[in-house]
Amino acid sequence: MTRAIFTILGAIFSFSLMGVAVRFLTADYSVFQISFTRNLFGFLPILLMLAYSREINALKAPFVPREWLICVTRGGSVAIAQICLFTAYTKLEFAMVGTLVFAGPFFVTALSVPVLGAQVGFWRWSAVFMGFGGVVMIMQPGIGIFSVFSVLPVMAALCYATSSTLVKLFPADYLSSVIQFRSQIFTAGLSLILWLCFDEIKPIASAYDLGLFLALGALGGAGVLGLVSAYRMTQLSLLAPFEYFGIPFSMFLGWWFFAEAPLDRLFPGVLAIIAGGLLIIWRQARIKSDPSR
């Protein structure tokens, strides 16, 4: 259990550091170029995982047209999510982006009803409204300091939640790495199309920038591998609360790298987001232990 905890904390910190690399790169490169580069490097952890598990031949497994359609939708959702998230990093405080994107668990809960036919009871709907209440408190619509860009990380959370929900439509015997690899094809393809349509191709200007692009891919890849490895070590419900360490990580990195400390904007909304997420996790664990609840 201890090893799993440290693994997931490392994964979450890797994702937070990836956001730092994105923030630095957006000073000279478009979010479309950064998104495509991230997706290109995103194939590496998947291939490493398949090679390590000696299941690389699983990529040859056939998919029916409906399953390819799910991959297309997932890939498109992730590409849009990245554009929203990376743009938000250029317009908002780092910690605010890292906090608002945690609206994702509430979208997953809400989407599970129409997409998966799940039954969501009083406690989980209460958690959804509590979490969205926290998001609204942080965004503070209707007052002078509200920024329309604060909608972007919430949109990113919705798109990531759509991708996470759709993966449940695949049969249980399908390898998650195979599903992700095929979805990643469409994510990379769409991000390339968006880059070619909305921005010019800009050569990497220096070794420093090249290092940042490599760090972007390495940190994103490490985060993916860390999450997968951690959740294979123990129960999801035991590890999921540790994902919320991403919020203090974002606060620290925003202060350390960018001298930002928007605590007055984050509290008390961040507490409602965390409380709502933990309530969903608690309720899911109770249902798994006793399906009659």
PDB file of C-alpha atoms in Angstrom, residues 49-276:
ATOM      1  CA  MET A  49       3.885  -0.693 -21.007  1.00  0.00           C
ATOM      2  CA  LEU A  50       2.917  -3.184 -23.716  1.00  0.00           C
ATOM      3  CA  ALA A  51       6.529  -4.212 -24.249  1.00  0.00           C
ATOM      4  CA  TYR A  52       7.153  -4.624 -20.505  1.00  0.00           C
ATOM      5  CA  SER A  53       4.054  -6.793 -20.123  1.00  0.00           C
ATOM      6  CA  ARG A  54       4.946  -8.706 -23.332  1.00  0.00           C
ATOM      7  CA  GLU A  55       1.563  -7.890 -24.820  1.00  0.00           C
ATOM      8  CA  ILE A  56       2.693  -5.814 -27.797  1.00  0.00           C
ATOM      9  CA  ASN A  57       0.930  -8.232 -30.164  1.00  0.00           C
ATOM     10  CA  ALA A  58      -2.365  -7.195 -28.584  1.00  0.00           C
ATOM     11  CA  LEU A  59      -2.289  -4.150 -30.871  1.00  0.00           C
ATOM     12  CA  LYS A  60      -3.240  -6.516 -33.710  1.00  0.00           C
ATOM     13  CA  ALA A  61      -6.545  -7.420 -32.030  1.00  0.00           C
ATOM     14  CA  PRO A  62      -9.508  -6.442 -34.250  1.00  0.00           C
ATOM     15  CA  PHE A  63     -12.028  -3.767 -33.261  1.00  0.00           C
ATOM     16  CA  VAL A  64     -15.576  -3.559 -34.565  1.00  0.00           C
ATOM     17  CA  PRO A  65     -16.702  -0.237 -36.113  1.00  0.00           C
ATOM     18  CA  ARG A  66     -18.583   0.779 -32.938  1.00  0.00           C
ATOM     19  CA  GLU A  67     -15.397   0.426 -30.890  1.00  0.00           C
ATOM     20  CA  TRP A  68     -13.421   2.502 -33.364  1.00  0.00           C
ATOM     21  CA  LEU A  69     -16.148   5.160 -33.101  1.00  0.00           C
ATOM     22  CA  ILE A  70     -15.621   5.241 -29.335  1.00  0.00           C
ATOM     23  CA  CYS A  71     -11.868   5.670 -29.893  1.00  0.00           C
ATOM     24  CA  VAL A  72     -12.526   8.556 -32.297  1.00  0.00           C
ATOM     25  CA  THR A  73     -14.791  10.256 -29.767  1.00  0.00           C
ATOM     26  CA  ARG A  74     -12.342   9.698 -26.919  1.00  0.00           C
ATOM     27  CA  GLY A  75      -9.441  10.967 -28.997  1.00  0.00           C
ATOM     28  CA  GLY A  76     -11.345  14.089 -30.005  1.00  0.00           C
ATOM     29  CA  SER A  77     -12.410  14.764 -26.426  1.00  0.00           C
ATOM     30  CA  VAL A  78      -8.837  14.579 -25.152  1.00  0.00           C
ATOM     31  CA  ALA A  79      -7.534  16.838 -27.953  1.00  0.00           C
ATOM     32  CA  ILE A  80     -10.131  19.500 -27.113  1.00  0.00           C
ATOM     33  CA  ALA A  81      -9.403  19.084 -23.405  1.00  0.00           C
ATOM     34  CA  GLN A  82      -5.702  19.711 -23.984  1.00  0.00           C
ATOM     35  CA  ILE A  83      -6.332  22.873 -25.984  1.00  0.00           C
ATOM     36  CA  CYS A  84      -8.629  24.205 -23.249  1.00  0.00           C
ATOM     37  CA  LEU A  85      -6.252  23.246 -20.442  1.00  0.00           C
ATOM     38  CA  PHE A  86      -3.095  24.559 -22.100  1.00  0.00           C
ATOM     39  CA  THR A  87      -4.838  27.834 -23.023  1.00  0.00           C
ATOM     40  CA  ALA A  88      -6.021  28.191 -19.429  1.00  0.00           C
ATOM     41  CA  TYR A  89      -2.407  27.931 -18.230  1.00  0.00           C
ATOM     42  CA  THR A  90      -1.619  31.048 -20.286  1.00  0.00           C
ATOM     43  CA  LYS A  91      -4.540  33.106 -18.939  1.00  0.00           C
ATOM     44  CA  LEU A  92      -5.068  32.081 -15.295  1.00  0.00           C
ATOM     45  CA  GLU A  93      -3.054  31.546 -12.151  1.00  0.00           C
ATOM     46  CA  PHE A  94      -1.385  28.144 -12.171  1.00  0.00           C
ATOM     47  CA  ALA A  95      -3.037  26.959  -8.949  1.00  0.00           C
ATOM     48  CA  MET A  96      -6.485  28.013 -10.158  1.00  0.00           C
ATOM     49  CA  VAL A  97      -6.171  25.856 -13.268  1.00  0.00           C
ATOM     50  CA  GLY A  98      -4.918  22.932 -11.195  1.00  0.00           C
ATOM     51  CA  THR A  99      -7.914  23.267  -8.876  1.00  0.00           C
ATOM     52  CA  LEU A 100     -10.739  23.849 -11.364  1.00  0.00           C
ATOM     53  CA  VAL A 101      -9.737  20.814 -13.437  1.00  0.00           C
ATOM     54  CA  PHE A 102     -10.749  18.682 -10.439  1.00  0.00           C
ATOM     55  CA  ALA A 103     -14.342  19.204 -11.525  1.00  0.00           C
ATOM     56  CA  GLY A 104     -13.672  16.023 -13.507  1.00  0.00           C
ATOM     57  CA  PRO A 105     -14.947  13.474 -10.919  1.00  0.00           C
ATOM     58  CA  PHE A 106     -18.286  15.282 -10.742  1.00  0.00           C
ATOM     59  CA  PHE A 107     -18.676  15.205 -14.525  1.00  0.00           C
ATOM     60  CA  VAL A 108     -17.826  11.490 -14.537  1.00  0.00           C
ATOM     61  CA  THR A 109     -20.562  10.842 -11.975  1.00  0.00           C
ATOM     62  CA  ALA A 110     -23.116  12.884 -13.921  1.00  0.00           C
ATOM     63  CA  LEU A 111     -22.185  11.391 -17.329  1.00  0.00           C
ATOM     64  CA  SER A 112     -22.388   7.834 -16.017  1.00  0.00           C
ATOM     65  CA  VAL A 113     -26.198   8.161 -15.902  1.00  0.00           C
ATOM     66  CA  PRO A 114     -26.942   8.822 -19.619  1.00  0.00           C
ATOM     67  CA  VAL A 115     -23.866   7.049 -21.050  1.00  0.00           C
ATOM     68  CA  LEU A 116     -23.602   3.962 -18.851  1.00  0.00           C
ATOM     69  CA  GLY A 117     -27.126   3.763 -17.435  1.00  0.00           C
ATOM     70  CA  ALA A 118     -25.747   4.012 -13.892  1.00  0.00           C
ATOM     71  CA  GLN A 119     -27.970   4.736 -10.916  1.00  0.00           C
ATOM     72  CA  VAL A 120     -26.754   7.706  -8.912  1.00  0.00           C
ATOM     73  CA  GLY A 121     -28.376   8.173  -5.536  1.00  0.00           C
ATOM     74  CA  PHE A 122     -28.827  11.033  -3.106  1.00  0.00           C
ATOM     75  CA  TRP A 123     -25.304  11.011  -1.672  1.00  0.00           C
ATOM     76  CA  ARG A 124     -23.474  11.111  -4.972  1.00  0.00           C
ATOM     77  CA  TRP A 125     -25.774  13.768  -6.449  1.00  0.00           C
ATOM     78  CA  SER A 126     -25.196  15.787  -3.276  1.00  0.00           C
ATOM     79  CA  ALA A 127     -21.454  15.418  -3.833  1.00  0.00           C
ATOM     80  CA  VAL A 128     -21.823  16.577  -7.452  1.00  0.00           C
ATOM     81  CA  PHE A 129     -23.703  19.726  -6.411  1.00  0.00           C
ATOM     82  CA  MET A 130     -21.242  20.350  -3.588  1.00  0.00           C
ATOM     83  CA  GLY A 131     -18.287  20.080  -5.961  1.00  0.00           C
ATOM     84  CA  PHE A 132     -19.862  22.305  -8.598  1.00  0.00           C
ATOM     85  CA  GLY A 133     -20.673  24.789  -5.864  1.00  0.00           C
ATOM     86  CA  GLY A 134     -16.961  24.913  -5.063  1.00  0.00           C
ATOM     87  CA  VAL A 135     -16.145  25.454  -8.738  1.00  0.00           C
ATOM     88  CA  VAL A 136     -18.611  28.355  -8.929  1.00  0.00           C
ATOM     89  CA  MET A 137     -17.153  29.918  -5.776  1.00  0.00           C
ATOM     90  CA  ILE A 138     -13.678  29.869  -7.329  1.00  0.00           C
ATOM     91  CA  MET A 139     -14.858  31.182 -10.709  1.00  0.00           C
ATOM     92  CA  GLN A 140     -16.906  33.925  -8.986  1.00  0.00           C
ATOM     93  CA  PRO A 141     -19.184  34.765 -11.935  1.00  0.00           C
ATOM     94  CA  GLY A 142     -21.032  38.046 -11.829  1.00  0.00           C
ATOM     95  CA  ILE A 143     -18.317  40.052 -10.077  1.00  0.00           C
ATOM     96  CA  GLY A 144     -15.504  42.205 -11.391  1.00  0.00           C
ATOM     97  CA  ILE A 145     -12.676  39.697 -11.011  1.00  0.00           C
ATOM     98  CA  PHE A 146     -14.452  36.938 -12.976  1.00  0.00           C
ATOM     99  CA  SER A 147     -12.521  35.816 -16.042  1.00  0.00           C
ATOM    100  CA  VAL A 148     -14.199  34.028 -18.927  1.00  0.00           C
ATOM    101  CA  PHE A 149     -11.007  31.991 -19.217  1.00  0.00           C
ATOM    102  CA  SER A 150     -11.844  30.298 -15.908  1.00  0.00           C
ATOM    103  CA  VAL A 151     -14.398  28.292 -17.902  1.00  0.00           C
ATOM    104  CA  LEU A 152     -11.583  26.623 -19.882  1.00  0.00           C
ATOM    105  CA  PRO A 153     -10.241  24.236 -17.190  1.00  0.00           C
ATOM    106  CA  VAL A 154     -13.837  23.244 -16.396  1.00  0.00           C
ATOM    107  CA  MET A 155     -14.408  22.481 -20.087  1.00  0.00           C
ATOM    108  CA  ALA A 156     -11.174  20.484 -20.057  1.00  0.00           C
ATOM    109  CA  ALA A 157     -12.455  18.543 -17.048  1.00  0.00           C
ATOM    110  CA  LEU A 158     -15.709  17.800 -18.925  1.00  0.00           C
ATOM    111  CA  CYS A 159     -13.815  16.516 -21.981  1.00  0.00           C
ATOM    112  CA  TYR A 160     -11.466  14.372 -19.890  1.00  0.00           C
ATOM    113  CA  ALA A 161     -14.481  13.016 -17.998  1.00  0.00           C
ATOM    114  CA  THR A 162     -16.155  12.147 -21.310  1.00  0.00           C
ATOM    115  CA  SER A 163     -13.074  10.185 -22.338  1.00  0.00           C
ATOM    116  CA  SER A 164     -12.943   8.367 -18.991  1.00  0.00           C
ATOM    117  CA  THR A 165     -16.639   7.496 -19.131  1.00  0.00           C
ATOM    118  CA  LEU A 166     -16.571   6.196 -22.712  1.00  0.00           C
ATOM    119  CA  VAL A 167     -13.773   3.739 -21.943  1.00  0.00           C
ATOM    120  CA  LYS A 168     -16.258   1.840 -19.765  1.00  0.00           C
ATOM    121  CA  LEU A 169     -18.159   0.880 -22.925  1.00  0.00           C
ATOM    122  CA  PHE A 170     -15.375  -1.499 -23.983  1.00  0.00           C
ATOM    123  CA  PRO A 171     -15.521  -5.166 -22.961  1.00  0.00           C
ATOM    124  CA  ALA A 172     -13.686  -5.906 -19.725  1.00  0.00           C
ATOM    125  CA  ASP A 173     -11.182  -8.220 -21.446  1.00  0.00           C
ATOM    126  CA  TYR A 174      -9.785  -5.438 -23.665  1.00  0.00           C
ATOM    127  CA  LEU A 175      -6.378  -4.171 -22.574  1.00  0.00           C
ATOM    128  CA  SER A 176      -6.574  -0.553 -21.442  1.00  0.00           C
ATOM    129  CA  SER A 177      -3.217   0.165 -23.115  1.00  0.00           C
ATOM    130  CA  VAL A 178      -4.568  -1.014 -26.485  1.00  0.00           C
ATOM    131  CA  ILE A 179      -7.667   1.148 -26.123  1.00  0.00           C
ATOM    132  CA  GLN A 180      -5.512   4.113 -25.151  1.00  0.00           C
ATOM    133  CA  PHE A 181      -3.078   3.565 -28.039  1.00  0.00           C
ATOM    134  CA  ARG A 182      -5.877   3.585 -30.605  1.00  0.00           C
ATOM    135  CA  SER A 183      -7.580   6.574 -29.021  1.00  0.00           C
ATOM    136  CA  GLN A 184      -4.214   8.332 -28.978  1.00  0.00           C
ATOM    137  CA  ILE A 185      -3.993   7.983 -32.760  1.00  0.00           C
ATOM    138  CA  PHE A 186      -7.038  10.215 -33.145  1.00  0.00           C
ATOM    139  CA  THR A 187      -5.914  12.592 -30.392  1.00  0.00           C
ATOM    140  CA  ALA A 188      -2.597  13.129 -32.153  1.00  0.00           C
ATOM    141  CA  GLY A 189      -4.282  13.359 -35.555  1.00  0.00           C
ATOM    142  CA  LEU A 190      -6.809  15.974 -34.468  1.00  0.00           C
ATOM    143  CA  SER A 191      -4.189  18.007 -32.612  1.00  0.00           C
ATOM    144  CA  LEU A 192      -2.059  17.990 -35.782  1.00  0.00           C
ATOM    145  CA  ILE A 193      -5.019  19.142 -37.899  1.00  0.00           C
ATOM    146  CA  LEU A 194      -5.787  21.953 -35.429  1.00  0.00           C
ATOM    147  CA  TRP A 195      -2.136  22.992 -35.452  1.00  0.00           C
ATOM    148  CA  LEU A 196      -1.985  23.113 -39.255  1.00  0.00           C
ATOM    149  CA  CYS A 197      -5.299  24.992 -39.490  1.00  0.00           C
ATOM    150  CA  PHE A 198      -4.824  27.608 -36.774  1.00  0.00           C
ATOM    151  CA  ASP A 199      -1.092  28.164 -36.463  1.00  0.00           C
ATOM    152  CA  GLU A 200       2.110  27.995 -38.446  1.00  0.00           C
ATOM    153  CA  ILE A 201       4.775  25.367 -37.917  1.00  0.00           C
ATOM    154  CA  LYS A 202       7.495  26.934 -35.808  1.00  0.00           C
ATOM    155  CA  PRO A 203      10.896  25.244 -35.479  1.00  0.00           C
ATOM    156  CA  ILE A 204      12.169  24.606 -31.971  1.00  0.00           C
ATOM    157  CA  ALA A 205      14.407  27.597 -31.368  1.00  0.00           C
ATOM    158  CA  SER A 206      16.955  26.361 -28.819  1.00  0.00           C
ATOM    159  CA  ALA A 207      18.294  23.406 -26.894  1.00  0.00           C
ATOM    160  CA  TYR A 208      16.496  24.768 -23.831  1.00  0.00           C
ATOM    161  CA  ASP A 209      13.160  24.667 -25.629  1.00  0.00           C
ATOM    162  CA  LEU A 210      13.906  21.184 -26.906  1.00  0.00           C
ATOM    163  CA  GLY A 211      14.574  20.139 -23.318  1.00  0.00           C
ATOM    164  CA  LEU A 212      11.207  21.557 -22.274  1.00  0.00           C
ATOM    165  CA  PHE A 213       9.425  19.641 -25.032  1.00  0.00           C
ATOM    166  CA  LEU A 214      11.214  16.462 -24.001  1.00  0.00           C
ATOM    167  CA  ALA A 215      10.295  17.138 -20.366  1.00  0.00           C
ATOM    168  CA  LEU A 216       6.681  17.650 -21.439  1.00  0.00           C
ATOM    169  CA  GLY A 217       6.585  14.197 -22.990  1.00  0.00           C
ATOM    170  CA  ALA A 218       8.580  12.511 -20.226  1.00  0.00           C
ATOM    171  CA  LEU A 219       6.493  13.996 -17.399  1.00  0.00           C
ATOM    172  CA  GLY A 220       3.220  13.203 -19.125  1.00  0.00           C
ATOM    173  CA  GLY A 221       4.415   9.675 -19.843  1.00  0.00           C
ATOM    174  CA  ALA A 222       5.629   9.178 -16.281  1.00  0.00           C
ATOM    175  CA  GLY A 223       2.275  10.384 -14.992  1.00  0.00           C
ATOM    176  CA  VAL A 224       0.343   7.922 -17.155  1.00  0.00           C
ATOM    177  CA  LEU A 225       2.584   4.993 -16.197  1.00  0.00           C
ATOM    178  CA  GLY A 226       2.460   5.973 -12.524  1.00  0.00           C
ATOM    179  CA  LEU A 227      -1.336   6.092 -12.413  1.00  0.00           C
ATOM    180  CA  VAL A 228      -1.702   2.767 -14.188  1.00  0.00           C
ATOM    181  CA  SER A 229       0.920   1.094 -11.981  1.00  0.00           C
ATOM    182  CA  ALA A 230      -0.502   2.493  -8.740  1.00  0.00           C
ATOM    183  CA  TYR A 231      -4.078   1.438  -9.472  1.00  0.00           C
ATOM    184  CA  ARG A 232      -2.881  -2.081 -10.292  1.00  0.00           C
ATOM    185  CA  MET A 233      -1.217  -2.350  -6.872  1.00  0.00           C
ATOM    186  CA  THR A 234      -4.328  -1.838  -4.753  1.00  0.00           C
ATOM    187  CA  GLN A 235      -8.006  -0.782  -4.773  1.00  0.00           C
ATOM    188  CA  LEU A 236      -8.943   2.400  -6.612  1.00  0.00           C
ATOM    189  CA  SER A 237     -11.047   3.666  -3.704  1.00  0.00           C
ATOM    190  CA  LEU A 238      -8.007   3.547  -1.413  1.00  0.00           C
ATOM    191  CA  LEU A 239      -5.827   5.601  -3.748  1.00  0.00           C
ATOM    192  CA  ALA A 240      -8.275   8.039  -5.339  1.00  0.00           C
ATOM    193  CA  PRO A 241      -8.197  10.532  -2.412  1.00  0.00           C
ATOM    194  CA  PHE A 242      -4.457  10.983  -2.946  1.00  0.00           C
ATOM    195  CA  GLU A 243      -5.155  12.474  -6.378  1.00  0.00           C
ATOM    196  CA  TYR A 244      -6.329  15.604  -4.569  1.00  0.00           C
ATOM    197  CA  PHE A 245      -2.714  16.245  -3.608  1.00  0.00           C
ATOM    198  CA  GLY A 246      -2.623  17.747  -7.095  1.00  0.00           C
ATOM    199  CA  ILE A 247      -4.225  20.870  -5.635  1.00  0.00           C
ATOM    200  CA  PRO A 248      -1.498  21.677  -3.059  1.00  0.00           C
ATOM    201  CA  PHE A 249       1.105  20.634  -5.634  1.00  0.00           C
ATOM    202  CA  SER A 250      -0.334  23.234  -8.026  1.00  0.00           C
ATOM    203  CA  MET A 251      -0.388  25.855  -5.298  1.00  0.00           C
ATOM    204  CA  PHE A 252       3.264  25.209  -4.449  1.00  0.00           C
ATOM    205  CA  LEU A 253       4.478  25.112  -8.061  1.00  0.00           C
ATOM    206  CA  GLY A 254       2.508  28.246  -8.947  1.00  0.00           C
ATOM    207  CA  TRP A 255       4.143  30.062  -6.043  1.00  0.00           C
ATOM    208  CA  TRP A 256       7.625  28.651  -6.680  1.00  0.00           C
ATOM    209  CA  PHE A 257       7.852  29.174 -10.446  1.00  0.00           C
ATOM    210  CA  PHE A 258       5.471  32.067 -11.105  1.00  0.00           C
ATOM    211  CA  ALA A 259       5.190  33.905  -7.750  1.00  0.00           C
ATOM    212  CA  GLU A 260       1.425  33.318  -7.682  1.00  0.00           C
ATOM    213  CA  ALA A 261      -0.595  32.718  -4.534  1.00  0.00           C
ATOM    214  CA  PRO A 262      -4.319  33.252  -5.319  1.00  0.00           C
ATOM    215  CA  LEU A 263      -5.463  31.899  -1.945  1.00  0.00           C
ATOM    216  CA  ASP A 264      -8.275  34.454  -1.654  1.00  0.00           C
ATOM    217  CA  ARG A 265      -9.778  33.117  -4.897  1.00  0.00           C
ATOM    218  CA  LEU A 266      -9.336  29.435  -4.075  1.00  0.00           C
ATOM    219  CA  PHE A 267     -10.852  29.355  -0.594  1.00  0.00           C
ATOM    220  CA  PRO A 268     -13.382  28.217   0.476  1.00  0.00           C
ATOM    221  CA  GLY A 269     -14.304  26.787  -2.957  1.00  0.00           C
ATOM    222  CA  VAL A 270     -11.371  24.374  -3.002  1.00  0.00           C
ATOM    223  CA  LEU A 271     -12.615  22.815   0.240  1.00  0.00           C
ATOM    224  CA  ALA A 272     -16.031  22.146  -1.302  1.00  0.00           C
ATOM    225  CA  ILE A 273     -14.394  20.514  -4.366  1.00  0.00           C
ATOM    226  CA  ILE A 274     -12.261  18.229  -2.207  1.00  0.00           C
ATOM    227  CA  ALA A 275     -15.164  17.396   0.109  1.00  0.00           C
ATOM    228  CA  GLY A 276     -17.436  16.556  -2.832  1.00  0.00           C
TER     229      GLY A 276
END
